[in-house]
Amino acid sequence: THRNMVANLEQVSGILETVIEEGKDFVVTALPLYHIFALLANCLMFVKYGCKNLLITNPRDMPAFVSELGKYPFTILPGVNTLFNGLLNTPGFNELDFSNFKFGLGGGMAVQRPVAEKWEKITGTVLLEGYGLTECSPVVAVNPPQIEAYKGAIGMPVPSTDIKLLDDDGNEVAKGEAGELWVKGPQVMKGYLNRPEATEEILKDGWLATGDIATVDDEGYFYIVDRKKDMILVSGFNVFPNEIEEVAAMHDNVVEAAAVGVPHEVSGEVVKLFVVRNDDSLTPEAVIAHCRSHLTGYKVPKQVVFKEDLPKTNVGKILRRELRD
């Protein structure tokens, strides 16, 4: 509802207002404005503060994107991991003037550590990761802009937001243990239009089941493990694609990767990894050996397939379901 959107705008403002300068900031919009993330983080937020907005109409043309960035004193760039990774791998990006730049704001999908660390090295700023979903208008949690380095967390709940982590039996898990993330707050939707059964399935007493598995540390920072439906079950062990993909991305010749589960007659499922490489000499065996040096045995991909690119949404989120199909 409009009330949900206004509430979320105020919630996020409460976190970022210490670093946003009214009428002075220059935000880059490379995400489609019909997507809830861009609608709030790019449009509504910076209209509220009277800031300039640079609309990148074709962010897939990375050389042109970088060329446009070179023309303006941009200060804030909301995006997704694939967008940041694409910029980092585009010639000329590391030569841009980042003297006015304050931060990149990551959402829509998990920000991978290798991307965040390279971003910090090149831009001199921290890549702030947040978390949200359309049903929450969309922001649920975000890292405070004062953090000194990327820590892999989605941050803390925005004001007036409650989060709990539940096991499969509906019991709250102990601190440090993984559970499904449930949200309650003024940004939570009223329901799906003309879909009462779907609404009843996801909303319970004002709490919304996100379908995401998360943990929380002693400081109150939350960490997304992965989507519940994307979990791979190998010989009874839970394997989460995000972990596999982040390890694969650590390899110098891997541009991006996506992990899915495929049927196996002995273990139930095994990990299959799709990789976009920047060097044709990279072999499946080399990727598997790299993963084996960083992962427990049952998490190591058994199959590696190279692709020119990975299927993505219009926002740039990798579509694992298309790879599974």
Coordinates of C-alpha atoms in Angstrom, one line a residue:
T1 CA 0.0 0.0 0.0
H2 CA 1.0 3.7 -0.1
R3 CA 1.2 3.6 3.7
N4 CA 3.7 0.7 3.4
M5 CA 5.9 2.7 1.0
V6 CA 5.8 5.9 3.0
A7 CA 6.6 3.9 6.2
N8 CA 9.6 2.3 4.5
L9 CA 10.8 5.6 3.1
E10 CA 10.9 7.0 6.6
Q11 CA 12.5 3.9 8.0
V12 CA 15.4 4.0 5.5
S13 CA 15.7 7.7 5.9
G14 CA 16.3 7.2 9.6
I15 CA 19.4 5.1 8.8
L16 CA 20.9 7.1 5.9
E17 CA 19.9 10.7 6.8
T18 CA 23.2 11.2 8.6
V19 CA 25.1 10.8 5.3
I20 CA 22.7 12.2 2.7
E21 CA 23.0 15.9 2.0
E22 CA 19.7 17.6 1.0
G23 CA 19.9 19.1 -2.5
K24 CA 23.6 18.1 -2.9
D25 CA 23.9 14.4 -3.5
F26 CA 24.0 12.9 -7.0
V27 CA 22.6 9.4 -7.2
V28 CA 23.1 7.0 -10.1
T29 CA 20.1 5.0 -11.2
A30 CA 21.1 1.9 -13.2
L31 CA 18.2 -0.2 -12.0
P32 CA 14.7 -0.1 -13.6
L33 CA 12.4 2.2 -11.7
Y34 CA 9.5 -0.2 -11.9
H35 CA 11.5 -2.5 -9.5
I36 CA 10.7 -1.9 -5.9
F37 CA 14.4 -1.5 -4.9
A38 CA 15.0 1.3 -7.4
L39 CA 11.6 2.9 -6.8
L40 CA 12.5 3.4 -3.1
A41 CA 16.3 3.6 -3.0
N42 CA 16.7 5.7 -6.2
C43 CA 13.5 7.5 -6.9
L44 CA 11.5 8.2 -3.7
M45 CA 14.5 8.6 -1.4
F46 CA 16.3 11.2 -3.5
V47 CA 13.2 13.0 -4.6
K48 CA 12.5 13.5 -0.9
Y49 CA 16.0 14.9 -0.4
G50 CA 15.9 17.0 -3.6
C51 CA 19.0 15.4 -5.1
K52 CA 20.1 14.9 -8.7
N53 CA 19.5 11.6 -10.4
L54 CA 21.4 10.2 -13.3
L55 CA 19.3 7.6 -15.2
I56 CA 21.4 4.9 -17.0
T57 CA 19.0 3.5 -19.6
N58 CA 21.1 0.6 -20.7
P59 CA 23.4 -0.6 -17.8
R60 CA 24.2 -3.7 -19.8
D61 CA 26.4 -1.6 -22.0
M62 CA 29.1 -1.3 -19.4
P63 CA 31.7 0.7 -21.4
A64 CA 29.0 3.4 -22.1
F65 CA 27.9 3.2 -18.4
V66 CA 31.5 3.9 -17.3
S67 CA 31.8 6.7 -19.8
E68 CA 28.7 8.4 -18.4
L69 CA 30.0 8.1 -14.8
G70 CA 33.1 9.9 -15.9
K71 CA 31.0 13.0 -16.8
Y72 CA 29.4 13.6 -13.4
P73 CA 30.4 14.0 -9.7
F74 CA 28.2 11.1 -8.5
T75 CA 28.0 10.3 -4.8
I76 CA 25.7 7.3 -4.3
L77 CA 25.2 4.2 -6.5
P78 CA 22.5 1.6 -5.5
G79 CA 22.8 -1.7 -7.4
V80 CA 23.1 -5.4 -7.2
N81 CA 26.2 -7.7 -7.0
T82 CA 26.2 -8.4 -10.8
L83 CA 26.2 -4.7 -11.5
F84 CA 29.0 -3.9 -9.2
N85 CA 31.0 -6.9 -10.5
G86 CA 30.4 -5.8 -14.1
L87 CA 31.7 -2.3 -13.4
L88 CA 34.8 -3.6 -11.6
N89 CA 35.6 -5.7 -14.7
T90 CA 35.1 -2.9 -17.2
P91 CA 38.2 -1.0 -18.4
G92 CA 38.3 2.6 -17.2
F93 CA 36.2 2.1 -14.1
N94 CA 39.2 2.1 -11.8
E95 CA 40.3 5.4 -13.4
L96 CA 37.2 7.3 -12.5
D97 CA 37.2 10.2 -10.0
F98 CA 35.8 8.8 -6.7
S99 CA 36.6 11.9 -4.6
N100 CA 32.9 12.8 -4.2
F101 CA 31.6 9.2 -3.9
K102 CA 30.1 8.2 -0.6
F103 CA 28.9 4.6 -1.0
G104 CA 27.4 1.9 -3.1
L105 CA 24.2 0.4 -1.8
G106 CA 23.8 -3.4 -2.5
G107 CA 20.5 -5.2 -2.5
G108 CA 18.4 -7.6 -4.6
M109 CA 20.8 -10.5 -4.1
A110 CA 23.8 -11.4 -1.9
V111 CA 26.9 -9.2 -2.3
Q112 CA 29.9 -11.5 -2.6
R113 CA 32.9 -10.8 -0.5
P114 CA 35.4 -10.7 -3.4
V115 CA 33.3 -8.1 -5.2
A116 CA 32.9 -6.0 -2.0
E117 CA 36.6 -6.1 -1.2
K118 CA 37.6 -5.2 -4.8
W119 CA 35.0 -2.4 -4.7
E120 CA 36.5 -1.0 -1.5
K121 CA 40.0 -1.2 -2.9
I122 CA 39.1 0.7 -6.1
T123 CA 36.6 3.3 -4.9
G124 CA 37.9 3.7 -1.4
T125 CA 34.4 3.3 0.0
V126 CA 32.5 0.5 1.7
L127 CA 29.8 -1.4 -0.2
L128 CA 26.8 -1.2 2.1
E129 CA 24.7 -4.3 1.9
G130 CA 21.0 -4.3 2.8
Y131 CA 18.2 -6.8 2.6
G132 CA 14.6 -6.6 1.5
L133 CA 11.8 -8.1 -0.5
T134 CA 8.8 -6.7 -2.5
E135 CA 6.4 -7.8 0.2
C136 CA 8.2 -5.5 2.6
S137 CA 8.2 -2.4 0.4
P138 CA 11.1 -3.5 0.3
V139 CA 13.8 -2.7 3.0
V140 CA 14.0 -4.9 6.1
A141 CA 17.6 -4.4 7.2
V142 CA 20.7 -2.4 6.2
N143 CA 24.2 -1.8 7.4
P144 CA 24.9 1.5 9.0
P145 CA 26.8 3.9 6.8
Q146 CA 29.5 4.3 9.5
I147 CA 30.8 0.7 9.1
E148 CA 34.5 0.6 8.3
A149 CA 34.6 -2.5 6.1
Y150 CA 32.4 -5.1 4.5
K151 CA 31.5 -7.9 7.0
G152 CA 29.1 -10.1 5.0
A153 CA 26.1 -9.0 7.0
I154 CA 22.8 -7.5 5.7
G155 CA 22.9 -5.2 8.7
M156 CA 20.4 -4.6 11.4
P157 CA 16.6 -4.1 11.2
V158 CA 15.5 -0.7 10.1
P159 CA 13.5 1.3 12.7
S160 CA 10.1 -0.2 13.9
T161 CA 11.0 -3.6 12.4
D162 CA 11.1 -6.9 14.3
I163 CA 12.9 -10.0 13.0
K164 CA 12.8 -13.6 14.3
L165 CA 14.4 -16.7 13.0
L166 CA 12.4 -19.9 13.2
D167 CA 13.1 -23.6 12.6
D168 CA 10.9 -25.9 10.6
D169 CA 8.7 -26.5 13.6
G170 CA 8.1 -22.8 14.2
N171 CA 10.4 -22.5 17.2
E172 CA 12.9 -19.6 17.5
V173 CA 16.5 -20.8 16.9
A174 CA 19.4 -20.2 19.3
K175 CA 21.7 -17.2 18.5
G176 CA 24.2 -18.3 15.8
E177 CA 22.0 -21.0 14.4
A178 CA 20.2 -20.7 11.0
G179 CA 16.5 -20.3 10.7
E180 CA 13.9 -18.9 8.4
L181 CA 13.7 -15.1 8.6
W182 CA 10.3 -13.7 9.6
V183 CA 9.5 -9.9 9.6
K184 CA 7.0 -7.7 11.3
G185 CA 6.7 -3.9 10.8
P186 CA 4.8 -1.1 9.1
Q187 CA 6.4 -1.9 5.8
V188 CA 4.9 -5.4 5.6
M189 CA 2.3 -5.7 2.9
K190 CA -1.4 -6.3 3.5
G191 CA -1.5 -9.3 1.2
Y192 CA -1.4 -10.5 -2.4
L193 CA -4.2 -9.0 -4.6
N194 CA -7.0 -11.5 -5.1
R195 CA -4.8 -14.3 -3.8
P196 CA -6.1 -15.0 -0.2
E197 CA -4.6 -18.5 0.0
A198 CA -1.1 -17.3 -1.0
T199 CA -1.5 -14.5 1.5
E200 CA -2.5 -16.8 4.3
E201 CA 0.5 -19.0 3.6
I202 CA 3.0 -16.2 4.0
L203 CA 1.4 -14.0 6.6
K204 CA 0.8 -15.2 10.2
D205 CA -0.4 -12.8 12.9
G206 CA 1.3 -9.9 11.2
W207 CA 4.5 -11.8 10.7
L208 CA 5.7 -12.4 7.1
A209 CA 7.7 -15.5 6.2
T210 CA 10.4 -14.4 3.8
G211 CA 11.6 -17.9 2.7
D212 CA 15.2 -16.8 3.4
I213 CA 17.5 -18.6 5.8
A214 CA 19.5 -16.4 8.1
T215 CA 21.6 -16.2 11.3
V216 CA 22.3 -13.3 13.7
D217 CA 25.5 -12.6 15.7
D218 CA 26.0 -11.3 19.2
E219 CA 26.0 -7.7 18.0
G220 CA 22.6 -8.0 16.3
Y221 CA 23.9 -8.1 12.7
F222 CA 21.9 -10.5 10.5
Y223 CA 23.4 -12.7 7.8
I224 CA 21.5 -14.3 4.9
V225 CA 22.6 -17.9 4.3
D226 CA 20.4 -18.4 1.2
R227 CA 17.0 -18.9 -0.2
K228 CA 15.2 -21.8 1.5
K229 CA 14.0 -23.1 -1.9
D230 CA 17.5 -22.9 -3.4
M231 CA 19.0 -25.1 -0.8
I232 CA 20.8 -28.2 -2.1
L233 CA 20.5 -31.5 -0.2
V234 CA 23.6 -33.6 -0.5
S235 CA 23.5 -36.9 1.4
G236 CA 21.3 -35.3 4.0
F237 CA 23.5 -32.2 4.4
N238 CA 22.3 -28.7 3.6
V239 CA 24.3 -26.9 1.0
F240 CA 23.6 -23.3 0.2
P241 CA 24.5 -21.9 -3.3
N242 CA 25.6 -18.5 -2.0
E243 CA 28.6 -20.1 -0.3
I244 CA 29.7 -22.1 -3.4
E245 CA 29.3 -19.0 -5.6
E246 CA 31.3 -16.8 -3.4
V247 CA 34.2 -19.3 -3.3
A248 CA 34.1 -19.7 -7.1
A249 CA 34.2 -15.9 -7.4
M250 CA 37.5 -15.8 -5.5
H251 CA 39.2 -17.4 -8.5
D252 CA 40.9 -14.7 -10.7
N253 CA 39.5 -16.2 -13.9
V254 CA 35.9 -16.5 -12.7
V255 CA 33.7 -13.5 -13.6
E256 CA 30.6 -14.8 -12.1
A257 CA 29.1 -18.2 -11.1
A258 CA 25.8 -19.8 -10.1
A259 CA 25.3 -23.1 -8.2
V260 CA 22.3 -25.4 -8.4
G261 CA 21.4 -28.9 -7.2
V262 CA 20.9 -31.7 -9.7
P263 CA 19.6 -35.2 -9.0
H264 CA 22.1 -38.0 -8.1
E265 CA 21.2 -41.6 -7.6
V266 CA 23.4 -42.0 -4.5
S267 CA 23.5 -38.7 -2.7
G268 CA 20.1 -37.4 -3.7
E269 CA 21.6 -34.2 -5.2
V270 CA 25.0 -32.9 -6.1
V271 CA 26.3 -29.4 -6.8
K272 CA 26.4 -28.2 -10.4
L273 CA 28.3 -24.9 -11.0
F274 CA 27.8 -22.6 -14.0
V275 CA 30.7 -20.3 -14.6
V276 CA 31.4 -17.3 -16.8
R277 CA 35.2 -17.1 -17.2
N278 CA 37.6 -14.4 -18.5
D279 CA 40.2 -16.9 -19.7
D280 CA 39.4 -19.7 -22.0
S281 CA 42.3 -21.8 -20.6
L282 CA 40.3 -22.2 -17.3
T283 CA 39.2 -25.9 -17.0
P284 CA 36.4 -27.5 -15.0
E285 CA 39.1 -29.5 -13.2
A286 CA 40.8 -26.2 -12.1
V287 CA 37.5 -24.8 -10.8
I288 CA 36.8 -27.9 -8.9
A289 CA 40.3 -28.0 -7.4
H290 CA 39.9 -24.4 -6.3
C291 CA 36.6 -25.1 -4.7
R292 CA 38.0 -28.2 -3.0
S293 CA 40.7 -26.1 -1.3
H294 CA 38.0 -23.9 0.3
L295 CA 35.0 -26.1 0.9
T296 CA 34.0 -29.2 2.8
G297 CA 33.9 -32.3 0.5
Y298 CA 30.1 -32.6 0.0
K299 CA 29.9 -28.9 -1.0
V300 CA 32.4 -29.2 -3.8
P301 CA 30.8 -29.0 -7.3
K302 CA 30.7 -32.3 -9.1
Q303 CA 29.9 -30.7 -12.4
V304 CA 31.2 -27.4 -13.9
V305 CA 29.7 -25.9 -17.1
F306 CA 31.1 -22.8 -18.8
K307 CA 28.7 -20.2 -20.2
E308 CA 29.0 -16.9 -22.1
D309 CA 26.6 -15.3 -19.6
L310 CA 24.1 -16.3 -16.9
P311 CA 20.3 -15.7 -17.1
K312 CA 19.3 -12.7 -15.1
T313 CA 16.2 -10.6 -14.2
N314 CA 15.9 -7.0 -15.5
V315 CA 17.5 -5.9 -12.2
G316 CA 20.5 -8.3 -12.7
K317 CA 19.6 -11.0 -10.2
I318 CA 20.8 -14.4 -11.4
L319 CA 17.9 -16.8 -12.2
R320 CA 19.0 -20.1 -10.8
R321 CA 15.7 -21.7 -11.6
E322 CA 16.4 -21.3 -15.3
L323 CA 19.7 -23.1 -14.9
R324 CA 18.0 -25.9 -13.0
D325 CA 15.5 -26.3 -15.8

